[in-house]
Structure formats: structure tokens, C-alpha cells
JSON list of C-alpha atoms in Angstrom, two decimals:
[
{"chain": "A", "resi": 1, "resn": "UNK", "atom": "CA", "xyz": [-34.93, 7.49, 63.88]},
{"chain": "A", "resi": 2, "resn": "UNK", "atom": "CA", "xyz": [-31.96, 9.64, 62.94]},
{"chain": "A", "resi": 3, "resn": "UNK", "atom": "CA", "xyz": [-30.14, 6.42, 62.07]},
{"chain": "A", "resi": 4, "resn": "UNK", "atom": "CA", "xyz": [-32.95, 5.26, 59.79]},
{"chain": "A", "resi": 5, "resn": "UNK", "atom": "CA", "xyz": [-32.97, 8.52, 57.85]},
{"chain": "A", "resi": 6, "resn": "UNK", "atom": "CA", "xyz": [-29.21, 8.28, 57.36]},
{"chain": "A", "resi": 7, "resn": "UNK", "atom": "CA", "xyz": [-29.56, 4.73, 56.06]},
{"chain": "A", "resi": 8, "resn": "UNK", "atom": "CA", "xyz": [-32.31, 5.73, 53.64]},
{"chain": "A", "resi": 9, "resn": "UNK", "atom": "CA", "xyz": [-30.32, 8.78, 52.50]},
{"chain": "A", "resi": 10, "resn": "UNK", "atom": "CA", "xyz": [-27.17, 6.65, 52.04]},
{"chain": "A", "resi": 11, "resn": "UNK", "atom": "CA", "xyz": [-29.20, 4.09, 50.11]},
{"chain": "A", "resi": 12, "resn": "UNK", "atom": "CA", "xyz": [-30.62, 6.80, 47.83]},
{"chain": "A", "resi": 13, "resn": "UNK", "atom": "CA", "xyz": [-27.15, 8.22, 47.22]},
{"chain": "A", "resi": 14, "resn": "UNK", "atom": "CA", "xyz": [-25.80, 4.75, 46.34]},
{"chain": "A", "resi": 15, "resn": "UNK", "atom": "CA", "xyz": [-28.80, 4.02, 44.11]},
{"chain": "A", "resi": 16, "resn": "UNK", "atom": "CA", "xyz": [-28.37, 7.39, 42.33]},
{"chain": "A", "resi": 17, "resn": "UNK", "atom": "CA", "xyz": [-24.62, 6.80, 41.86]},
{"chain": "A", "resi": 18, "resn": "UNK", "atom": "CA", "xyz": [-25.27, 3.31, 40.47]},
{"chain": "A", "resi": 19, "resn": "UNK", "atom": "CA", "xyz": [-27.88, 4.66, 38.06]},
{"chain": "A", "resi": 20, "resn": "UNK", "atom": "CA", "xyz": [-25.62, 7.44, 36.80]},
{"chain": "A", "resi": 21, "resn": "UNK", "atom": "CA", "xyz": [-22.73, 4.97, 36.47]},
{"chain": "A", "resi": 22, "resn": "UNK", "atom": "CA", "xyz": [-24.97, 2.63, 34.49]},
{"chain": "A", "resi": 23, "resn": "UNK", "atom": "CA", "xyz": [-25.99, 5.41, 32.11]},
{"chain": "A", "resi": 24, "resn": "UNK", "atom": "CA", "xyz": [-22.37, 6.46, 31.60]},
{"chain": "A", "resi": 25, "resn": "UNK", "atom": "CA", "xyz": [-21.22, 2.87, 30.98]},
{"chain": "A", "resi": 26, "resn": "UNK", "atom": "CA", "xyz": [-24.08, 2.30, 28.55]},
{"chain": "A", "resi": 27, "resn": "UNK", "atom": "CA", "xyz": [-23.27, 5.53, 26.70]},
{"chain": "A", "resi": 28, "resn": "UNK", "atom": "CA", "xyz": [-19.57, 4.70, 26.47]},
{"chain": "A", "resi": 29, "resn": "UNK", "atom": "CA", "xyz": [-20.20, 1.09, 25.42]},
{"chain": "A", "resi": 30, "resn": "UNK", "atom": "CA", "xyz": [-22.58, 2.25, 22.69]},
{"chain": "A", "resi": 31, "resn": "UNK", "atom": "CA", "xyz": [-20.14, 4.89, 21.40]},
{"chain": "A", "resi": 32, "resn": "UNK", "atom": "CA", "xyz": [-19.67, 4.26, 17.66]},
{"chain": "A", "resi": 33, "resn": "UNK", "atom": "CA", "xyz": [-16.38, 4.25, 15.78]},
{"chain": "A", "resi": 34, "resn": "UNK", "atom": "CA", "xyz": [-16.66, 7.28, 13.52]},
{"chain": "A", "resi": 35, "resn": "UNK", "atom": "CA", "xyz": [-13.17, 7.35, 12.06]},
{"chain": "A", "resi": 36, "resn": "UNK", "atom": "CA", "xyz": [-10.64, 4.72, 10.96]},
{"chain": "A", "resi": 37, "resn": "UNK", "atom": "CA", "xyz": [-7.20, 6.13, 10.11]},
{"chain": "A", "resi": 38, "resn": "UNK", "atom": "CA", "xyz": [-4.97, 3.81, 8.07]},
{"chain": "A", "resi": 39, "resn": "UNK", "atom": "CA", "xyz": [-1.33, 4.84, 7.63]},
{"chain": "A", "resi": 40, "resn": "UNK", "atom": "CA", "xyz": [1.70, 3.26, 6.01]},
{"chain": "A", "resi": 41, "resn": "UNK", "atom": "CA", "xyz": [3.29, 3.05, 2.60]},
{"chain": "A", "resi": 42, "resn": "UNK", "atom": "CA", "xyz": [1.13, 1.39, -0.02]},
{"chain": "A", "resi": 43, "resn": "UNK", "atom": "CA", "xyz": [3.38, 0.37, -2.86]},
{"chain": "A", "resi": 44, "resn": "UNK", "atom": "CA", "xyz": [2.42, -3.30, -3.06]},
{"chain": "A", "resi": 45, "resn": "UNK", "atom": "CA", "xyz": [-0.58, -3.50, -0.73]},
{"chain": "A", "resi": 46, "resn": "UNK", "atom": "CA", "xyz": [-3.81, -2.57, -2.45]},
{"chain": "A", "resi": 47, "resn": "UNK", "atom": "CA", "xyz": [-5.52, 0.06, -0.32]},
{"chain": "A", "resi": 48, "resn": "UNK", "atom": "CA", "xyz": [-8.89, -1.09, -1.65]},
{"chain": "A", "resi": 49, "resn": "UNK", "atom": "CA", "xyz": [-8.21, -4.72, -0.70]},
{"chain": "A", "resi": 50, "resn": "UNK", "atom": "CA", "xyz": [-6.98, -3.64, 2.74]},
{"chain": "A", "resi": 51, "resn": "UNK", "atom": "CA", "xyz": [-10.07, -1.49, 3.36]},
{"chain": "A", "resi": 52, "resn": "UNK", "atom": "CA", "xyz": [-12.35, -4.35, 2.26]},
{"chain": "A", "resi": 53, "resn": "UNK", "atom": "CA", "xyz": [-10.52, -6.74, 4.60]},
{"chain": "A", "resi": 54, "resn": "UNK", "atom": "CA", "xyz": [-10.73, -4.33, 7.53]},
{"chain": "A", "resi": 55, "resn": "UNK", "atom": "CA", "xyz": [-14.40, -3.53, 6.93]},
{"chain": "A", "resi": 56, "resn": "UNK", "atom": "CA", "xyz": [-15.22, -7.24, 7.24]},
{"chain": "A", "resi": 57, "resn": "UNK", "atom": "CA", "xyz": [-13.80, -7.43, 10.79]},
{"chain": "A", "resi": 58, "resn": "UNK", "atom": "CA", "xyz": [-14.42, -3.91, 12.11]},
{"chain": "A", "resi": 59, "resn": "UNK", "atom": "CA", "xyz": [-16.96, -3.75, 14.93]},
{"chain": "A", "resi": 60, "resn": "UNK", "atom": "CA", "xyz": [-19.29, -0.73, 15.11]},
{"chain": "A", "resi": 61, "resn": "UNK", "atom": "CA", "xyz": [-18.77, 0.03, 18.82]},
{"chain": "A", "resi": 62, "resn": "UNK", "atom": "CA", "xyz": [-15.59, 1.63, 20.19]},
{"chain": "A", "resi": 63, "resn": "UNK", "atom": "CA", "xyz": [-15.08, -1.01, 22.89]},
{"chain": "A", "resi": 64, "resn": "UNK", "atom": "CA", "xyz": [-16.26, -3.83, 20.62]},
{"chain": "A", "resi": 65, "resn": "UNK", "atom": "CA", "xyz": [-13.30, -3.26, 18.27]},
{"chain": "A", "resi": 66, "resn": "UNK", "atom": "CA", "xyz": [-11.18, -6.43, 18.40]},
{"chain": "A", "resi": 67, "resn": "UNK", "atom": "CA", "xyz": [-7.61, -5.22, 17.90]},
{"chain": "A", "resi": 68, "resn": "UNK", "atom": "CA", "xyz": [-6.16, -8.72, 17.51]},
{"chain": "A", "resi": 69, "resn": "UNK", "atom": "CA", "xyz": [-8.79, -9.73, 14.95]},
{"chain": "A", "resi": 70, "resn": "UNK", "atom": "CA", "xyz": [-7.99, -6.64, 12.86]},
{"chain": "A", "resi": 71, "resn": "UNK", "atom": "CA", "xyz": [-4.26, -7.42, 13.05]},
{"chain": "A", "resi": 72, "resn": "UNK", "atom": "CA", "xyz": [-4.80, -11.05, 12.04]},
{"chain": "A", "resi": 73, "resn": "UNK", "atom": "CA", "xyz": [-7.04, -10.12, 9.11]},
{"chain": "A", "resi": 74, "resn": "UNK", "atom": "CA", "xyz": [-4.62, -7.50, 7.77]},
{"chain": "A", "resi": 75, "resn": "UNK", "atom": "CA", "xyz": [-1.48, -9.63, 8.17]},
{"chain": "A", "resi": 76, "resn": "UNK", "atom": "CA", "xyz": [-3.20, -12.42, 6.23]},
{"chain": "A", "resi": 77, "resn": "UNK", "atom": "CA", "xyz": [-2.74, -10.24, 3.13]},
{"chain": "A", "resi": 78, "resn": "UNK", "atom": "CA", "xyz": [0.45, -11.40, 1.36]},
{"chain": "A", "resi": 79, "resn": "UNK", "atom": "CA", "xyz": [2.31, -8.07, 1.19]},
{"chain": "A", "resi": 80, "resn": "UNK", "atom": "CA", "xyz": [1.51, -7.02, 4.79]},
{"chain": "A", "resi": 81, "resn": "UNK", "atom": "CA", "xyz": [4.39, -7.64, 7.18]},
{"chain": "A", "resi": 82, "resn": "UNK", "atom": "CA", "xyz": [3.03, -6.14, 10.38]},
{"chain": "A", "resi": 83, "resn": "UNK", "atom": "CA", "xyz": [0.03, -4.15, 11.60]},
{"chain": "A", "resi": 84, "resn": "UNK", "atom": "CA", "xyz": [-0.30, -1.96, 14.68]},
{"chain": "A", "resi": 85, "resn": "UNK", "atom": "CA", "xyz": [-3.87, -1.19, 15.81]},
{"chain": "A", "resi": 86, "resn": "UNK", "atom": "CA", "xyz": [-5.05, 1.02, 18.65]},
{"chain": "A", "resi": 87, "resn": "UNK", "atom": "CA", "xyz": [-8.24, 2.67, 19.74]},
{"chain": "A", "resi": 88, "resn": "UNK", "atom": "CA", "xyz": [-8.09, 6.46, 20.02]},
{"chain": "A", "resi": 89, "resn": "UNK", "atom": "CA", "xyz": [-10.61, 8.04, 22.38]},
{"chain": "A", "resi": 90, "resn": "UNK", "atom": "CA", "xyz": [-13.35, 8.97, 21.88]},
{"chain": "A", "resi": 91, "resn": "UNK", "atom": "CA", "xyz": [-14.36, 7.45, 18.54]},
{"chain": "A", "resi": 92, "resn": "UNK", "atom": "CA", "xyz": [-11.52, 6.45, 16.23]},
{"chain": "A", "resi": 93, "resn": "UNK", "atom": "CA", "xyz": [-9.22, 3.54, 15.46]},
{"chain": "A", "resi": 94, "resn": "UNK", "atom": "CA", "xyz": [-5.62, 4.02, 14.30]},
{"chain": "A", "resi": 95, "resn": "UNK", "atom": "CA", "xyz": [-4.14, 1.33, 12.03]},
{"chain": "A", "resi": 96, "resn": "UNK", "atom": "CA", "xyz": [-0.51, 1.44, 10.84]},
{"chain": "A", "resi": 97, "resn": "UNK", "atom": "CA", "xyz": [0.47, -1.02, 8.12]},
{"chain": "A", "resi": 98, "resn": "UNK", "atom": "CA", "xyz": [4.05, -2.08, 7.39]},
{"chain": "A", "resi": 99, "resn": "UNK", "atom": "CA", "xyz": [4.61, -3.62, 3.97]},
{"chain": "A", "resi": 100, "resn": "UNK", "atom": "CA", "xyz": [6.96, -6.44, 3.12]},
{"chain": "A", "resi": 101, "resn": "UNK", "atom": "CA", "xyz": [10.00, -5.59, 0.99]},
{"chain": "A", "resi": 102, "resn": "UNK", "atom": "CA", "xyz": [11.10, -8.32, -1.38]},
{"chain": "A", "resi": 103, "resn": "UNK", "atom": "CA", "xyz": [14.85, -8.67, -2.00]},
{"chain": "A", "resi": 104, "resn": "UNK", "atom": "CA", "xyz": [14.75, -11.87, -4.08]},
{"chain": "A", "resi": 105, "resn": "UNK", "atom": "CA", "xyz": [12.52, -14.45, -5.69]},
{"chain": "A", "resi": 106, "resn": "UNK", "atom": "CA", "xyz": [12.58, -17.93, -4.18]},
{"chain": "A", "resi": 107, "resn": "UNK", "atom": "CA", "xyz": [11.70, -20.74, -6.52]},
{"chain": "A", "resi": 108, "resn": "UNK", "atom": "CA", "xyz": [8.84, -20.15, -8.90]},
{"chain": "A", "resi": 109, "resn": "UNK", "atom": "CA", "xyz": [6.18, -18.65, -6.66]},
{"chain": "A", "resi": 110, "resn": "UNK", "atom": "CA", "xyz": [7.72, -17.14, -3.52]},
{"chain": "A", "resi": 111, "resn": "UNK", "atom": "CA", "xyz": [9.41, -13.89, -2.60]},
{"chain": "A", "resi": 112, "resn": "UNK", "atom": "CA", "xyz": [12.00, -13.37, 0.13]},
{"chain": "A", "resi": 113, "resn": "UNK", "atom": "CA", "xyz": [12.60, -10.53, 2.56]},
{"chain": "A", "resi": 114, "resn": "UNK", "atom": "CA", "xyz": [16.06, -9.41, 3.74]},
{"chain": "A", "resi": 115, "resn": "UNK", "atom": "CA", "xyz": [15.80, -11.61, 6.86]},
{"chain": "A", "resi": 116, "resn": "UNK", "atom": "CA", "xyz": [15.04, -14.71, 4.78]},
{"chain": "A", "resi": 117, "resn": "UNK", "atom": "CA", "xyz": [11.30, -14.72, 5.47]},
{"chain": "A", "resi": 118, "resn": "UNK", "atom": "CA", "xyz": [9.35, -16.17, 2.56]},
{"chain": "A", "resi": 119, "resn": "UNK", "atom": "CA", "xyz": [5.93, -14.97, 1.46]},
{"chain": "A", "resi": 120, "resn": "UNK", "atom": "CA", "xyz": [3.71, -15.84, -1.45]},
{"chain": "A", "resi": 121, "resn": "UNK", "atom": "CA", "xyz": [1.95, -12.94, -3.15]},
{"chain": "A", "resi": 122, "resn": "UNK", "atom": "CA", "xyz": [-1.01, -13.47, -5.44]},
{"chain": "A", "resi": 123, "resn": "UNK", "atom": "CA", "xyz": [1.06, -12.10, -8.33]},
{"chain": "A", "resi": 124, "resn": "UNK", "atom": "CA", "xyz": [4.77, -11.81, -9.07]},
{"chain": "A", "resi": 125, "resn": "UNK", "atom": "CA", "xyz": [4.17, -8.87, -11.42]},
{"chain": "A", "resi": 126, "resn": "UNK", "atom": "CA", "xyz": [7.00, -6.34, -11.18]},
{"chain": "A", "resi": 127, "resn": "UNK", "atom": "CA", "xyz": [9.50, -8.72, -9.56]},
{"chain": "A", "resi": 128, "resn": "UNK", "atom": "CA", "xyz": [11.45, -9.78, -12.68]},
{"chain": "A", "resi": 129, "resn": "UNK", "atom": "CA", "xyz": [14.46, -7.64, -11.74]},
{"chain": "A", "resi": 130, "resn": "UNK", "atom": "CA", "xyz": [14.91, -9.44, -8.40]},
{"chain": "A", "resi": 131, "resn": "UNK", "atom": "CA", "xyz": [17.59, -12.12, -8.17]},
{"chain": "A", "resi": 132, "resn": "UNK", "atom": "CA", "xyz": [16.32, -15.69, -8.40]},
{"chain": "A", "resi": 133, "resn": "UNK", "atom": "CA", "xyz": [17.39, -17.95, -5.60]},
{"chain": "A", "resi": 134, "resn": "UNK", "atom": "CA", "xyz": [16.72, -21.66, -5.28]},
{"chain": "A", "resi": 135, "resn": "UNK", "atom": "CA", "xyz": [17.55, -24.31, -2.76]},
{"chain": "A", "resi": 136, "resn": "UNK", "atom": "CA", "xyz": [16.23, -27.07, -0.56]},
{"chain": "A", "resi": 137, "resn": "UNK", "atom": "CA", "xyz": [13.32, -26.45, 1.77]},
{"chain": "A", "resi": 138, "resn": "UNK", "atom": "CA", "xyz": [14.51, -24.49, 4.79]},
{"chain": "A", "resi": 139, "resn": "UNK", "atom": "CA", "xyz": [17.72, -23.41, 3.03]},
{"chain": "A", "resi": 140, "resn": "UNK", "atom": "CA", "xyz": [16.59, -19.93, 2.05]},
{"chain": "A", "resi": 141, "resn": "UNK", "atom": "CA", "xyz": [18.67, -18.11, 4.68]},
{"chain": "A", "resi": 142, "resn": "UNK", "atom": "CA", "xyz": [21.84, -19.94, 3.66]},
{"chain": "A", "resi": 143, "resn": "UNK", "atom": "CA", "xyz": [21.26, -19.16, -0.02]},
{"chain": "A", "resi": 144, "resn": "UNK", "atom": "CA", "xyz": [20.49, -15.51, 0.79]},
{"chain": "A", "resi": 145, "resn": "UNK", "atom": "CA", "xyz": [23.70, -15.20, 2.86]},
{"chain": "A", "resi": 146, "resn": "UNK", "atom": "CA", "xyz": [25.69, -16.64, -0.05]},
{"chain": "A", "resi": 147, "resn": "UNK", "atom": "CA", "xyz": [24.02, -14.26, -2.49]},
{"chain": "A", "resi": 148, "resn": "UNK", "atom": "CA", "xyz": [24.79, -11.29, -0.25]},
{"chain": "A", "resi": 149, "resn": "UNK", "atom": "CA", "xyz": [28.41, -12.39, 0.15]},
{"chain": "A", "resi": 150, "resn": "UNK", "atom": "CA", "xyz": [28.79, -12.74, -3.62]},
{"chain": "A", "resi": 151, "resn": "UNK", "atom": "CA", "xyz": [27.45, -9.24, -4.27]},
{"chain": "A", "resi": 152, "resn": "UNK", "atom": "CA", "xyz": [30.78, -7.34, -4.34]},
{"chain": "A", "resi": 153, "resn": "UNK", "atom": "CA", "xyz": [32.43, -10.06, -6.47]},
{"chain": "A", "resi": 154, "resn": "UNK", "atom": "CA", "xyz": [29.53, -10.02, -8.95]},
{"chain": "A", "resi": 155, "resn": "UNK", "atom": "CA", "xyz": [29.90, -6.28, -9.41]},
{"chain": "A", "resi": 156, "resn": "UNK", "atom": "CA", "xyz": [33.48, -6.90, -10.63]},
{"chain": "A", "resi": 157, "resn": "UNK", "atom": "CA", "xyz": [32.41, -9.27, -13.43]},
{"chain": "A", "resi": 158, "resn": "UNK", "atom": "CA", "xyz": [32.92, -7.76, -16.90]},
{"chain": "A", "resi": 159, "resn": "UNK", "atom": "CA", "xyz": [30.06, -9.72, -18.47]},
{"chain": "A", "resi": 160, "resn": "UNK", "atom": "CA", "xyz": [27.51, -8.23, -16.14]},
{"chain": "A", "resi": 161, "resn": "UNK", "atom": "CA", "xyz": [25.68, -9.45, -13.17]},
{"chain": "A", "resi": 162, "resn": "UNK", "atom": "CA", "xyz": [24.71, -12.98, -12.17]},
{"chain": "A", "resi": 163, "resn": "UNK", "atom": "CA", "xyz": [20.94, -13.15, -11.77]},
{"chain": "A", "resi": 164, "resn": "UNK", "atom": "CA", "xyz": [20.47, -16.41, -9.92]},
{"chain": "A", "resi": 165, "resn": "UNK", "atom": "CA", "xyz": [22.11, -19.01, -7.71]},
{"chain": "A", "resi": 166, "resn": "UNK", "atom": "CA", "xyz": [20.97, -22.46, -6.67]},
{"chain": "A", "resi": 167, "resn": "UNK", "atom": "CA", "xyz": [21.92, -24.73, -3.79]},
{"chain": "A", "resi": 168, "resn": "UNK", "atom": "CA", "xyz": [21.24, -28.40, -4.45]},
{"chain": "A", "resi": 169, "resn": "UNK", "atom": "CA", "xyz": [19.94, -30.76, -1.78]},
{"chain": "A", "resi": 170, "resn": "UNK", "atom": "CA", "xyz": [23.46, -32.27, -1.70]},
{"chain": "A", "resi": 171, "resn": "UNK", "atom": "CA", "xyz": [25.01, -28.88, -0.88]},
{"chain": "A", "resi": 172, "resn": "UNK", "atom": "CA", "xyz": [26.41, -28.13, -4.34]},
{"chain": "A", "resi": 173, "resn": "UNK", "atom": "CA", "xyz": [26.21, -24.60, -5.77]}
]
């Protein structure tokens, strides 16, 4: 009989532990996100557009927050280069946004970063002072290297600065 009582007592302890664990898991899973902290420089990225984009993909529960989905939605914005997202216990999400920095215009509608990456913003407003580079598809890094190499020589020109260069599909400058 002593054995039976021990089994019943052990069963009650296990049942109680499982119940308490279930309540804790339910409470944690239902924990809402109360704060979303967005950091980064916002010179080209519209904070309002970013917030609207994030609100569309933000889940209400702490553990339901899909970090990758938030990153994909934010990096789909033209001026966003990279996004870092992390949950911060107990009820907040931290989002750091890194903007793209344009160093040149490429063709009529694209902008170029210092590593040759092209991106297409919705507007080219404010980019008139950037050098204008042109070339065949896939040639943007070569043209950018040439432009960078020409920089010191262009500064020596008495008539001012050259504002554009073009590489033809035949390789002529």
C-alpha cells in the first residue's frame, strides 16, 4: 500500500507541475508586444513609410513576431540597406535600420552605392549633385572604379569638375 500512495503522490506532483508549466507557457505565449524601438539615421528613409510597413507585418504576440518577415518587409523599401531585428524580453522588439548611401547616379533611374550596388528609389529628388555614370549592364563596378581613379585628376582641371562618364558596350570611354 505504501507503494500505491507513492505512485499517487508522484502522479499528483507530475500533474501539478504539468498544469503550472501549461499556465506559464500560455501566459508567455500570449504576452503582447508593448514597445517597438526603431533606431537608425533617417535622412532618406521616410519614418512614416517605415512604420506603416512594419505595422503591416508586426505580430501582436512576443513569440509570434517573425523577425525574418520584418527584415524582408523593411529591406524592400528602396533606401533601406540592412535591418537588424531582435526581440527584447519581456515585451519589446528592437529594430535597427541602416540606410543606403548613394555615391553616383546610374543611368536615368538608378543610384549606386560605394560598393557598386544599384538601387532604384521612388524619386531621384536631391541627387542632382551626384556624378552620372553610364555603362553596359553589369558594368557598374568597372565604371565606378574608373570614376574613383579619375577623382584626383579631375580636381586638377582648371575648367572645373567632370560630372559624368560613360562606358560603351564596346569598351570605349
